[in-house]
Coordinates of N, CA and C in Angstrom, one line a residue:
M1 N -31.2 2.0 -9.3 CA -30.3 1.8 -8.0 C -28.9 3.3 -8.7
R2 N -28.2 3.7 -7.2 CA -27.5 4.3 -7.3 C -25.9 3.9 -7.7
P3 N -24.9 4.4 -8.8 CA -23.9 4.1 -9.2 C -22.9 3.2 -8.3
L4 N -22.4 2.4 -9.2 CA -21.3 2.1 -8.1 C -20.2 2.7 -7.1
R5 N -19.6 2.6 -6.4 CA -18.8 3.4 -6.1 C -17.2 3.0 -5.7
L6 N -16.6 3.2 -6.5 CA -15.1 3.1 -6.7 C -13.8 4.1 -6.0
A7 N -13.3 3.6 -5.1 CA -11.7 4.3 -5.3 C -10.7 3.9 -6.3
I8 N -9.9 5.1 -6.2 CA -8.8 5.5 -7.4 C -8.1 5.6 -6.2
P9 N -7.0 5.1 -6.0 CA -5.7 6.1 -5.4 C -4.6 6.7 -6.2
K10 N -4.5 7.5 -5.6 CA -3.3 8.7 -6.5 C -2.8 8.4 -6.1
G11 N -1.8 8.9 -7.2 CA 0.0 8.7 -7.2 C 0.5 7.3 -7.6
A12 N 1.4 6.4 -7.4 CA 2.1 5.6 -8.1 C 0.9 4.7 -9.0
L13 N 0.2 3.9 -8.2 CA -1.2 3.7 -9.0 C -1.9 3.7 -9.4
Y14 N -1.8 5.1 -10.3 CA -3.3 6.0 -10.6 C -3.6 5.3 -11.9
A15 N -1.9 5.6 -12.6 CA -2.1 5.4 -13.7 C -2.0 4.3 -13.9
E16 N -1.4 2.5 -13.9 CA -1.9 1.6 -14.3 C -3.5 1.3 -13.4
S17 N -4.2 1.9 -12.6 CA -4.9 1.5 -12.1 C -6.7 2.0 -13.8
L18 N -5.9 2.9 -14.2 CA -7.1 3.4 -14.9 C -6.6 2.4 -16.3
A19 N -5.7 2.3 -17.0 CA -5.2 1.0 -18.0 C -6.5 -0.4 -17.4
L20 N -5.7 -0.6 -16.5 CA -6.8 -1.7 -16.3 C -8.3 -1.6 -16.3
L21 N -8.6 -0.3 -15.8 CA -10.4 -0.6 -15.4 C -10.8 -0.6 -16.8
N22 N -9.9 -0.1 -17.9 CA -10.4 1.2 -19.1 C -10.1 -0.9 -20.0
A23 N -9.0 -1.7 -19.5 CA -9.2 -3.2 -20.4 C -10.4 -4.0 -19.9
A24 N -11.0 -3.6 -18.6 CA -12.0 -4.3 -18.4 C -13.2 -3.5 -19.2
G25 N -13.1 -3.0 -19.4 CA -14.5 -2.4 -20.1 C -14.9 -0.6 -19.0
L26 N -14.2 -0.4 -18.2 CA -14.6 0.9 -18.0 C -14.8 2.0 -18.2
P27 N -16.2 3.0 -18.3 CA -15.3 4.2 -18.5 C -14.3 4.6 -17.9
V28 N -13.1 5.9 -18.4 CA -12.3 6.2 -17.4 C -12.0 7.8 -18.4
E29 N -12.7 7.7 -19.5 CA -11.5 9.0 -20.2 C -12.1 10.7 -18.6
A30 N -12.8 10.1 -18.5 CA -12.6 11.7 -17.5 C -12.0 11.7 -16.4
L31 N -11.7 10.6 -16.0 CA -10.6 10.3 -15.0 C -8.8 10.6 -15.2
Q32 N -8.6 10.6 -17.0 CA -7.8 11.2 -17.6 C -7.3 12.2 -16.9
D33 N -8.0 13.4 -16.7 CA -7.2 14.7 -16.4 C -8.2 14.8 -15.5
P34 N -8.2 15.0 -14.3 CA -9.1 15.2 -13.7 C -9.3 16.8 -13.2
G35 N -8.7 17.1 -13.6 CA -8.0 18.3 -12.2 C -8.0 18.9 -10.7
R36 N -9.3 19.0 -10.5 CA -9.6 19.0 -9.2 C -10.3 18.5 -8.4
Q37 N -10.8 17.7 -9.2 CA -12.7 16.9 -9.1 C -12.3 15.4 -8.1
L38 N -13.0 15.1 -7.3 CA -12.5 14.5 -6.6 C -13.2 13.3 -6.6
V39 N -14.2 13.5 -7.5 CA -16.0 12.4 -8.1 C -16.0 12.8 -8.9
I40 N -16.1 11.5 -9.4 CA -16.2 12.0 -10.6 C -17.6 10.5 -11.4
T41 N -18.3 11.6 -11.9 CA -19.6 10.1 -12.0 C -19.5 9.9 -13.4
S42 N -19.2 8.5 -14.6 CA -19.0 8.2 -15.7 C -19.9 6.7 -15.4
G43 N -21.1 6.9 -16.7 CA -21.8 5.9 -16.2 C -22.6 5.6 -15.8
D44 N -22.1 4.4 -14.9 CA -23.2 3.5 -13.6 C -21.9 3.3 -12.3
I45 N -20.7 4.5 -12.7 CA -19.8 4.4 -11.7 C -19.3 5.6 -11.3
E46 N -19.3 5.5 -10.2 CA -18.9 6.6 -9.5 C -17.4 6.8 -8.6
Y47 N -16.9 7.8 -9.4 CA -15.3 7.1 -8.8 C -14.9 9.0 -7.9
F48 N -14.3 8.0 -6.6 CA -14.0 8.7 -5.7 C -12.0 8.2 -6.0
I49 N -11.6 10.2 -5.8 CA -9.6 9.6 -6.0 C -9.2 10.1 -4.6
V50 N -9.6 8.9 -4.5 CA -8.7 9.2 -2.6 C -7.0 8.8 -3.1
R51 N -6.5 9.4 -1.6 CA -4.9 8.8 -0.9 C -5.2 7.4 -0.7
P52 N -3.6 6.8 -1.2 CA -3.6 6.0 -1.3 C -4.0 5.5 0.4
A53 N -3.4 5.8 1.2 CA -3.6 5.1 2.3 C -4.9 5.3 3.4
D54 N -6.1 6.3 2.1 CA -7.3 6.6 3.0 C -8.1 5.4 2.0
A55 N -7.6 4.8 0.9 CA -8.4 3.4 0.1 C -9.4 2.7 1.3
P56 N -8.6 1.4 1.6 CA -9.0 1.1 2.4 C -10.3 1.5 3.8
V57 N -10.1 2.5 3.9 CA -10.4 3.2 4.5 C -12.3 3.5 4.3
F58 N -12.3 3.9 2.7 CA -13.5 4.3 2.4 C -14.0 2.9 1.9
A59 N -13.2 1.5 1.8 CA -13.7 0.3 1.5 C -14.7 0.0 3.0
A60 N -13.5 -0.2 4.1 CA -14.4 -0.7 5.4 C -15.4 -0.1 5.5
Y61 N -15.4 1.4 5.9 CA -16.7 2.5 6.2 C -17.7 2.7 5.5
G62 N -18.0 2.1 4.4 CA -18.6 2.3 3.4 C -19.1 3.6 2.9
G63 N -17.7 4.1 2.4 CA -17.5 5.6 1.9 C -17.9 4.8 0.4
V64 N -16.8 3.6 -0.2 CA -17.6 3.2 -1.7 C -17.5 1.4 -1.7
D65 N -18.0 0.9 -2.0 CA -18.7 -0.2 -2.4 C -16.8 -1.0 -2.1
C66 N -16.1 -0.9 -3.3 CA -15.0 -1.5 -3.6 C -14.1 -0.5 -3.9
A67 N -13.0 -0.8 -3.6 CA -11.5 0.0 -4.2 C -10.3 -0.8 -4.8
L68 N -9.5 -0.2 -5.5 CA -7.9 -0.5 -5.7 C -7.1 0.8 -4.7
C69 N -6.3 -0.5 -4.2 CA -5.2 0.3 -3.2 C -4.3 -1.0 -3.4
G70 N -3.3 -0.9 -2.7 CA -1.7 -1.8 -2.5 C -1.8 -2.2 -1.3
R71 N -1.8 -3.4 -1.4 CA -1.2 -4.1 -0.1 C -0.6 -3.7 1.4
D72 N 0.3 -3.0 1.2 CA 0.8 -1.8 2.0 C -0.1 -1.0 2.8
S73 N -1.3 -0.5 2.0 CA -2.0 0.6 2.6 C -3.0 -1.1 3.4
L74 N -3.2 -2.1 2.7 CA -4.3 -2.7 3.8 C -4.1 -3.3 4.8
L75 N -2.0 -3.8 4.6 CA -2.1 -3.8 5.9 C -1.8 -3.2 7.3
E76 N -1.3 -1.7 7.6 CA -1.3 -1.1 7.6 C -2.3 -0.5 8.3
A77 N -3.8 -0.5 7.7 CA -5.0 0.2 7.9 C -5.5 -0.9 8.9
A78 N -5.5 -2.5 8.2 CA -5.2 -3.9 9.2 C -6.8 -3.6 9.8
L79 N -7.9 -2.7 8.5 CA -9.4 -3.1 8.9 C -10.4 -3.7 7.9
D80 N -11.4 -4.3 8.0 CA -12.6 -4.9 7.6 C -12.4 -5.0 6.4
V81 N -12.1 -5.7 5.3 CA -12.6 -5.3 3.8 C -12.1 -6.9 3.6
V82 N -13.0 -7.4 2.0 CA -12.9 -8.4 1.7 C -11.7 -8.2 0.3
E83 N -10.7 -8.7 0.6 CA -10.3 -8.5 -0.7 C -10.0 -9.4 -2.2
L84 N -10.5 -8.8 -2.6 CA -11.2 -10.3 -3.8 C -10.6 -10.3 -5.3
V85 N -9.4 -9.2 -5.2 CA -8.4 -10.0 -6.5 C -6.8 -9.6 -6.6
D86 N -6.3 -9.8 -6.2 CA -4.7 -9.3 -6.6 C -3.8 -9.1 -8.1
L87 N -3.9 -7.7 -8.1 CA -4.3 -6.9 -9.9 C -2.4 -7.5 -10.2
G88 N -1.8 -8.0 -9.9 CA -0.4 -8.0 -9.8 C 0.7 -6.5 -10.2
Y89 N -0.4 -5.9 -10.6 CA 0.8 -4.1 -10.6 C 1.6 -3.4 -9.7
G90 N 2.3 -3.1 -9.5 CA 2.5 -1.8 -8.6 C 3.9 -2.6 -7.8
A91 N 4.3 -3.7 -8.4 CA 5.4 -4.5 -7.2 C 5.5 -4.0 -6.3
C92 N 5.7 -3.9 -4.9 CA 7.1 -3.3 -3.7 C 7.5 -4.9 -3.3
R93 N 8.0 -4.1 -2.5 CA 8.4 -4.9 -0.6 C 8.5 -3.8 0.6
F94 N 8.3 -4.6 1.4 CA 8.9 -4.0 2.6 C 10.7 -4.1 3.3
V95 N 11.6 -3.7 3.4 CA 12.4 -4.0 3.6 C 13.0 -3.4 5.2
V96 N 13.6 -4.1 5.6 CA 14.7 -3.0 6.4 C 16.1 -2.6 6.2
A97 N 16.4 -1.8 6.9 CA 17.7 -0.8 6.0 C 18.3 -0.2 7.0
E98 N 19.1 -0.4 7.1 CA 20.8 0.4 8.2 C 21.8 1.0 6.7
P99 N 22.5 2.1 7.9 CA 23.3 2.4 7.2 C 24.4 1.1 6.7
A100 N 25.3 1.8 5.7 CA 26.2 0.9 4.8 C 27.5 1.1 6.0
S101 N 27.5 2.3 6.0 CA 29.2 2.7 7.3 C 28.9 1.5 8.7
A102 N 27.5 1.3 9.3 CA 27.4 0.7 10.1 C 26.8 -0.8 10.0
H103 N 27.0 -0.9 8.8 CA 26.2 -2.3 9.6 C 26.5 -3.3 10.1
D104 N 25.6 -3.8 11.0 CA 25.5 -4.6 11.8 C 25.9 -4.1 13.3
R105 N 25.9 -3.2 13.2 CA 26.1 -2.7 14.2 C 24.9 -2.4 15.6
A106 N 23.9 -2.3 14.4 CA 22.1 -2.7 15.2 C 22.4 -3.8 16.3
D107 N 22.7 -4.7 15.3 CA 22.5 -6.6 16.3 C 23.5 -6.0 17.5
D108 N 24.8 -5.2 17.4 CA 25.9 -5.2 18.5 C 25.0 -4.4 19.4
T109 N 23.9 -2.6 19.0 CA 23.3 -2.1 20.1 C 22.1 -3.0 20.9
Y110 N 21.1 -4.1 20.1 CA 20.8 -4.2 20.4 C 20.7 -5.5 21.3
A111 N 22.1 -6.0 21.0 CA 23.2 -7.3 22.4 C 23.1 -5.9 23.8
R112 N 23.4 -4.8 23.3 CA 23.5 -4.5 24.5 C 22.8 -3.8 25.9
L113 N 21.8 -3.1 25.2 CA 20.6 -2.3 25.1 C 19.1 -3.3 25.3
G114 N 19.3 -3.9 24.4 CA 17.6 -4.8 24.9 C 16.8 -4.2 23.7
I115 N 17.4 -3.3 22.5 CA 16.0 -2.8 22.2 C 16.8 -2.0 20.9
L116 N 16.0 -1.9 19.9 CA 16.6 -0.8 18.9 C 15.0 0.2 18.7
R117 N 16.0 0.9 18.4 CA 14.8 2.7 17.5 C 15.2 2.0 16.0
V118 N 13.5 2.0 15.5 CA 13.1 1.7 14.1 C 12.6 3.0 13.8
A119 N 12.5 3.6 12.7 CA 12.3 4.5 11.6 C 11.0 4.3 10.7
T120 N 10.0 4.6 11.0 CA 9.0 3.8 9.5 C 7.7 4.9 9.2
K121 N 7.7 4.9 7.9 CA 6.0 5.3 8.1 C 5.2 4.2 7.9
Y122 N 5.2 3.1 8.6 CA 3.9 1.8 9.0 C 4.2 1.2 10.0
P123 N 3.7 1.9 11.5 CA 4.1 1.4 12.7 C 3.2 0.2 12.6
R124 N 2.6 -0.1 12.6 CA 1.5 -0.9 12.1 C 2.7 -2.4 11.8
I125 N 2.7 -2.2 10.3 CA 3.8 -4.0 9.9 C 5.0 -3.1 11.0
T126 N 5.6 -2.6 10.7 CA 7.1 -2.6 11.7 C 6.6 -3.5 12.9
A127 N 5.8 -2.9 13.8 CA 5.5 -3.7 15.4 C 5.1 -5.1 15.2
A128 N 4.3 -5.1 13.7 CA 3.7 -7.1 13.5 C 4.9 -7.9 13.3
Y129 N 5.9 -6.9 12.7 CA 7.1 -7.4 12.2 C 7.9 -7.8 13.2
Y130 N 8.2 -6.8 13.9 CA 9.6 -7.5 15.0 C 9.1 -8.0 16.0
E131 N 7.4 -7.9 16.3 CA 7.1 -9.1 17.3 C 7.1 -10.6 17.0
S132 N 7.5 -10.8 15.4 CA 6.9 -11.9 14.7 C 8.5 -12.3 15.0
I133 N 9.3 -11.5 15.1 CA 11.0 -12.3 15.2 C 11.0 -11.9 17.4
G134 N 10.5 -12.0 17.6 CA 11.2 -11.7 19.4 C 12.2 -10.3 19.5
V135 N 11.6 -9.6 18.5 CA 12.6 -8.2 19.1 C 12.0 -7.3 19.4
Q136 N 12.6 -6.6 20.8 CA 12.1 -5.4 21.0 C 12.5 -4.0 20.4
V137 N 11.4 -3.0 20.2 CA 12.0 -2.1 19.9 C 11.4 -0.5 20.3
E138 N 11.8 0.7 19.7 CA 10.8 1.9 19.6 C 11.1 2.3 18.7
I139 N 9.8 2.4 17.9 CA 9.2 3.0 16.6 C 8.9 4.2 16.4
V140 N 9.8 4.8 15.8 CA 9.5 6.4 15.6 C 8.9 6.8 13.9
K141 N 7.3 6.8 14.9 CA 6.7 7.5 13.6 C 6.5 8.3 13.0
M142 N 7.4 8.5 11.4 CA 7.7 9.5 10.3 C 6.8 9.6 9.1
Y143 N 7.0 10.5 8.2 CA 5.7 11.0 7.4 C 6.8 11.0 5.8
G144 N 8.2 11.7 6.1 CA 8.6 10.9 4.5 C 10.4 11.2 4.6
N145 N 10.8 10.9 4.0 CA 12.3 11.1 3.5 C 12.7 10.5 5.2
I146 N 12.5 9.1 5.3 CA 12.9 8.3 6.4 C 14.2 7.6 6.3
E147 N 14.6 8.1 5.6 CA 16.2 7.4 5.1 C 16.8 8.0 6.2
L148 N 16.6 10.1 6.0 CA 17.3 10.4 7.0 C 18.0 9.8 8.5
A149 N 16.5 9.2 9.3 CA 17.0 8.5 10.7 C 17.9 8.2 10.8
P150 N 18.9 7.1 10.0 CA 20.2 6.2 11.0 C 21.3 7.4 10.1
L151 N 20.8 8.1 9.6 CA 22.3 8.2 8.5 C 22.9 9.5 9.6
C152 N 21.5 10.8 10.9 CA 21.9 11.4 11.6 C 21.5 10.7 12.7
G153 N 21.8 9.7 13.2 CA 21.9 9.0 14.3 C 20.5 8.9 15.2
M154 N 19.0 9.1 14.9 CA 18.4 9.1 15.6 C 17.4 7.8 15.1
A155 N 17.8 6.9 14.3 CA 17.1 5.6 14.3 C 18.2 4.6 14.2
D156 N 18.2 3.0 14.4 CA 19.2 2.8 14.6 C 19.0 1.4 13.0
R157 N 17.5 1.7 12.9 CA 17.3 1.3 11.2 C 16.4 1.4 11.2
I158 N 15.8 1.5 9.6 CA 13.8 1.8 8.8 C 13.6 0.7 8.4
I159 N 12.4 1.3 8.4 CA 11.9 -0.2 7.5 C 10.9 1.2 6.3
D160 N 11.2 0.9 5.2 CA 10.4 1.1 4.4 C 9.8 -0.2 3.5
I161 N 9.2 0.9 2.1 CA 8.5 0.0 1.1 C 9.6 0.8 -0.2
T162 N 9.5 -0.5 -1.1 CA 11.1 0.2 -2.1 C 11.0 -0.7 -3.5
A163 N 11.0 -0.4 -4.8 CA 10.3 -0.9 -5.9 C 12.2 -1.9 -6.1
T164 N 12.9 -0.6 -6.2 CA 13.7 -1.3 -7.0 C 15.1 -0.9 -5.6
G165 N 14.9 -0.1 -4.3 CA 16.3 -0.3 -3.9 C 17.6 1.1 -3.8
T166 N 16.9 1.4 -5.3 CA 17.7 2.6 -5.5 C 17.9 3.8 -5.1
T167 N 16.5 4.6 -4.1 CA 16.8 5.5 -2.9 C 17.7 4.9 -2.0
L168 N 17.6 4.1 -1.1 CA 18.6 3.2 -0.5 C 19.9 3.1 -0.9
R169 N 20.2 3.2 -1.9 CA 21.6 2.7 -2.5 C 22.1 4.4 -2.2
E170 N 21.2 5.2 -3.1 CA 21.9 6.7 -3.3 C 21.8 7.5 -2.0
N171 N 21.0 6.8 -0.7 CA 21.3 7.5 0.1 C 22.0 6.9 1.1
N172 N 23.1 5.3 0.3 CA 23.9 4.7 1.5 C 23.8 3.5 2.3
L173 N 22.3 3.4 2.1 CA 21.6 2.7 3.1 C 21.8 1.0 2.5
V174 N 22.0 0.2 2.8 CA 21.9 -1.2 2.6 C 20.6 -2.0 3.4
I175 N 20.0 -3.3 2.6 CA 19.1 -4.2 3.1 C 19.6 -5.0 4.1
V176 N 19.1 -5.0 5.2 CA 19.3 -6.4 5.8 C 18.1 -7.1 6.1
D177 N 17.0 -7.3 5.9 CA 16.0 -8.0 5.4 C 14.9 -7.2 4.9
E178 N 13.7 -8.8 4.4 CA 12.9 -8.2 4.1 C 11.4 -9.0 4.8
V179 N 10.6 -8.2 4.5 CA 9.7 -7.8 5.7 C 8.7 -8.6 4.9
V180 N 7.6 -8.0 4.2 CA 6.6 -8.7 3.3 C 6.4 -7.8 1.7
A181 N 5.8 -8.7 1.4 CA 6.3 -7.9 -0.4 C 4.5 -7.4 -0.6
S182 N 4.4 -6.7 -1.8 CA 3.1 -6.2 -2.1 C 2.8 -5.5 -3.3
T183 N 1.8 -5.9 -3.8 CA 1.0 -5.4 -5.0 C -0.4 -5.1 -5.4
A184 N -0.6 -4.6 -6.1 CA -2.4 -3.4 -6.3 C -3.4 -4.8 -5.7
R185 N -4.4 -4.5 -5.2 CA -5.6 -5.2 -4.9 C -6.9 -4.7 -5.4
F186 N -7.8 -5.2 -5.7 CA -9.1 -5.1 -6.1 C -9.9 -5.2 -4.5
V187 N -10.1 -4.5 -3.3 CA -10.7 -4.6 -2.6 C -12.4 -4.4 -2.3
G188 N -13.0 -5.1 -1.2 CA -14.4 -4.7 -1.9 C -14.9 -4.4 0.4
N189 N -16.3 -3.5 0.4 CA -16.8 -3.4 1.8 C -17.6 -4.6 1.9
P190 N -17.7 -4.9 2.5 CA -17.8 -6.3 3.1 C -19.6 -6.4 2.6
A191 N -20.2 -5.3 3.5 CA -21.3 -5.6 2.9 C -22.3 -5.8 1.4
S192 N -21.1 -4.5 0.7 CA -21.2 -4.8 -0.8 C -21.4 -5.1 -1.6
V193 N -20.0 -6.3 -0.7 CA -20.1 -7.7 -2.0 C -20.8 -8.4 -1.5
R194 N -21.3 -8.8 -0.2 CA -22.5 -9.5 -0.1 C -23.8 -9.4 -0.5
T195 N -24.0 -8.2 -1.2 CA -25.5 -7.5 -1.1 C -25.7 -7.2 -2.8
D196 N -24.4 -6.6 -2.9 CA -24.2 -5.8 -4.7 C -23.6 -6.6 -6.0
P197 N -23.8 -7.6 -6.6 CA -23.7 -8.7 -7.4 C -22.5 -7.8 -8.1
R198 N -22.8 -6.7 -8.7 CA -22.0 -5.6 -9.1 C -20.6 -5.7 -8.8
V199 N -20.1 -5.1 -7.2 CA -18.9 -5.5 -6.8 C -17.8 -6.9 -7.2
R200 N -18.9 -8.2 -7.2 CA -18.6 -9.6 -7.8 C -18.2 -9.4 -9.2
Q201 N -20.0 -8.9 -9.6 CA -18.9 -8.7 -11.4 C -17.8 -8.1 -11.4
L202 N -17.8 -7.4 -11.5 CA -16.3 -6.6 -11.1 C -15.1 -6.8 -11.0
A203 N -15.1 -7.8 -9.7 CA -14.3 -8.4 -9.6 C -13.7 -9.8 -10.7
A204 N -14.6 -10.6 -11.1 CA -14.2 -11.2 -12.1 C -14.1 -10.2 -13.7
R205 N -14.1 -9.3 -13.8 CA -13.6 -9.0 -15.0 C -12.5 -8.1 -14.6
L206 N -12.1 -7.7 -13.7 CA -10.4 -7.6 -13.6 C -9.4 -8.6 -13.3
A207 N -10.2 -10.1 -12.3 CA -9.2 -11.2 -12.7 C -9.0 -11.5 -14.1
A208 N -9.7 -11.3 -14.7 CA -10.3 -11.8 -16.1 C -8.9 -11.2 -17.0
V209 N -9.5 -9.3 -17.1 CA -7.8 -9.4 -17.3 C -6.5 -9.0 -16.8
C210 N -6.5 -9.1 -15.5 CA -4.9 -10.2 -15.0 C -4.8 -11.5 -15.9
H211 N -5.0 -12.0 -15.5 CA -5.7 -13.2 -16.3 C -4.7 -13.4 -17.0
G212 N -5.2 -12.6 -18.5 CA -4.8 -12.7 -20.0 C -3.3 -11.9 -19.9
R213 N -3.3 -11.1 -18.9 CA -1.9 -10.3 -18.9 C -1.1 -11.3 -19.0
Q214 N -1.0 -12.4 -17.3 CA -0.2 -13.3 -17.2 C 0.0 -14.4 -18.5
Q215 N -0.7 -14.0 -19.2 CA -1.2 -15.7 -20.3 C 0.1 -14.8 -21.3
V216 N 0.1 -13.9 -21.5 CA 0.7 -12.9 -22.5 C 2.2 -12.7 -22.3

């Protein structure tokens, strides 16, 4: 039987993901300093180190059997994966923010024009949020430093993900609404969840570790 393929996201979730896998008894020594390697086989696990936004893509299309990823990536990708465990770490939230100096001005703009311009890295989540509250928006897709968009008048508001709100405050932005909360999740490819017991076994081990942490 080939190794179980597991995607791990680079970046903010990486260190905590390794700590969780180690606590669950998986071999992660080779992942501590992988260099430029993107695929690492250790024991009966084949690890794929991927961009956070790509983790659900790998799981949905069968590149891996299972993946660790943030709920934000799952919601934005909107792909067919099986969410198995809420891992609890990497907590953050999607928020709506606008310049403090223009607080509530966007509401006046919407009343006058019937549309808001919103900058975001997450167009799918943004569209779903505004559709749910019945507000028409023009979405400006950006890839970084979206805090600048309302400060230079390019957008009325932004929707972004934040853990503490510090970056928003430092750029004189205020939160006007919360969209959804996010934590890390363990997900599986639908076919692998059905046919490979190792995926469900790993889910049970991770859930047990998370439950133990909550008890502590």
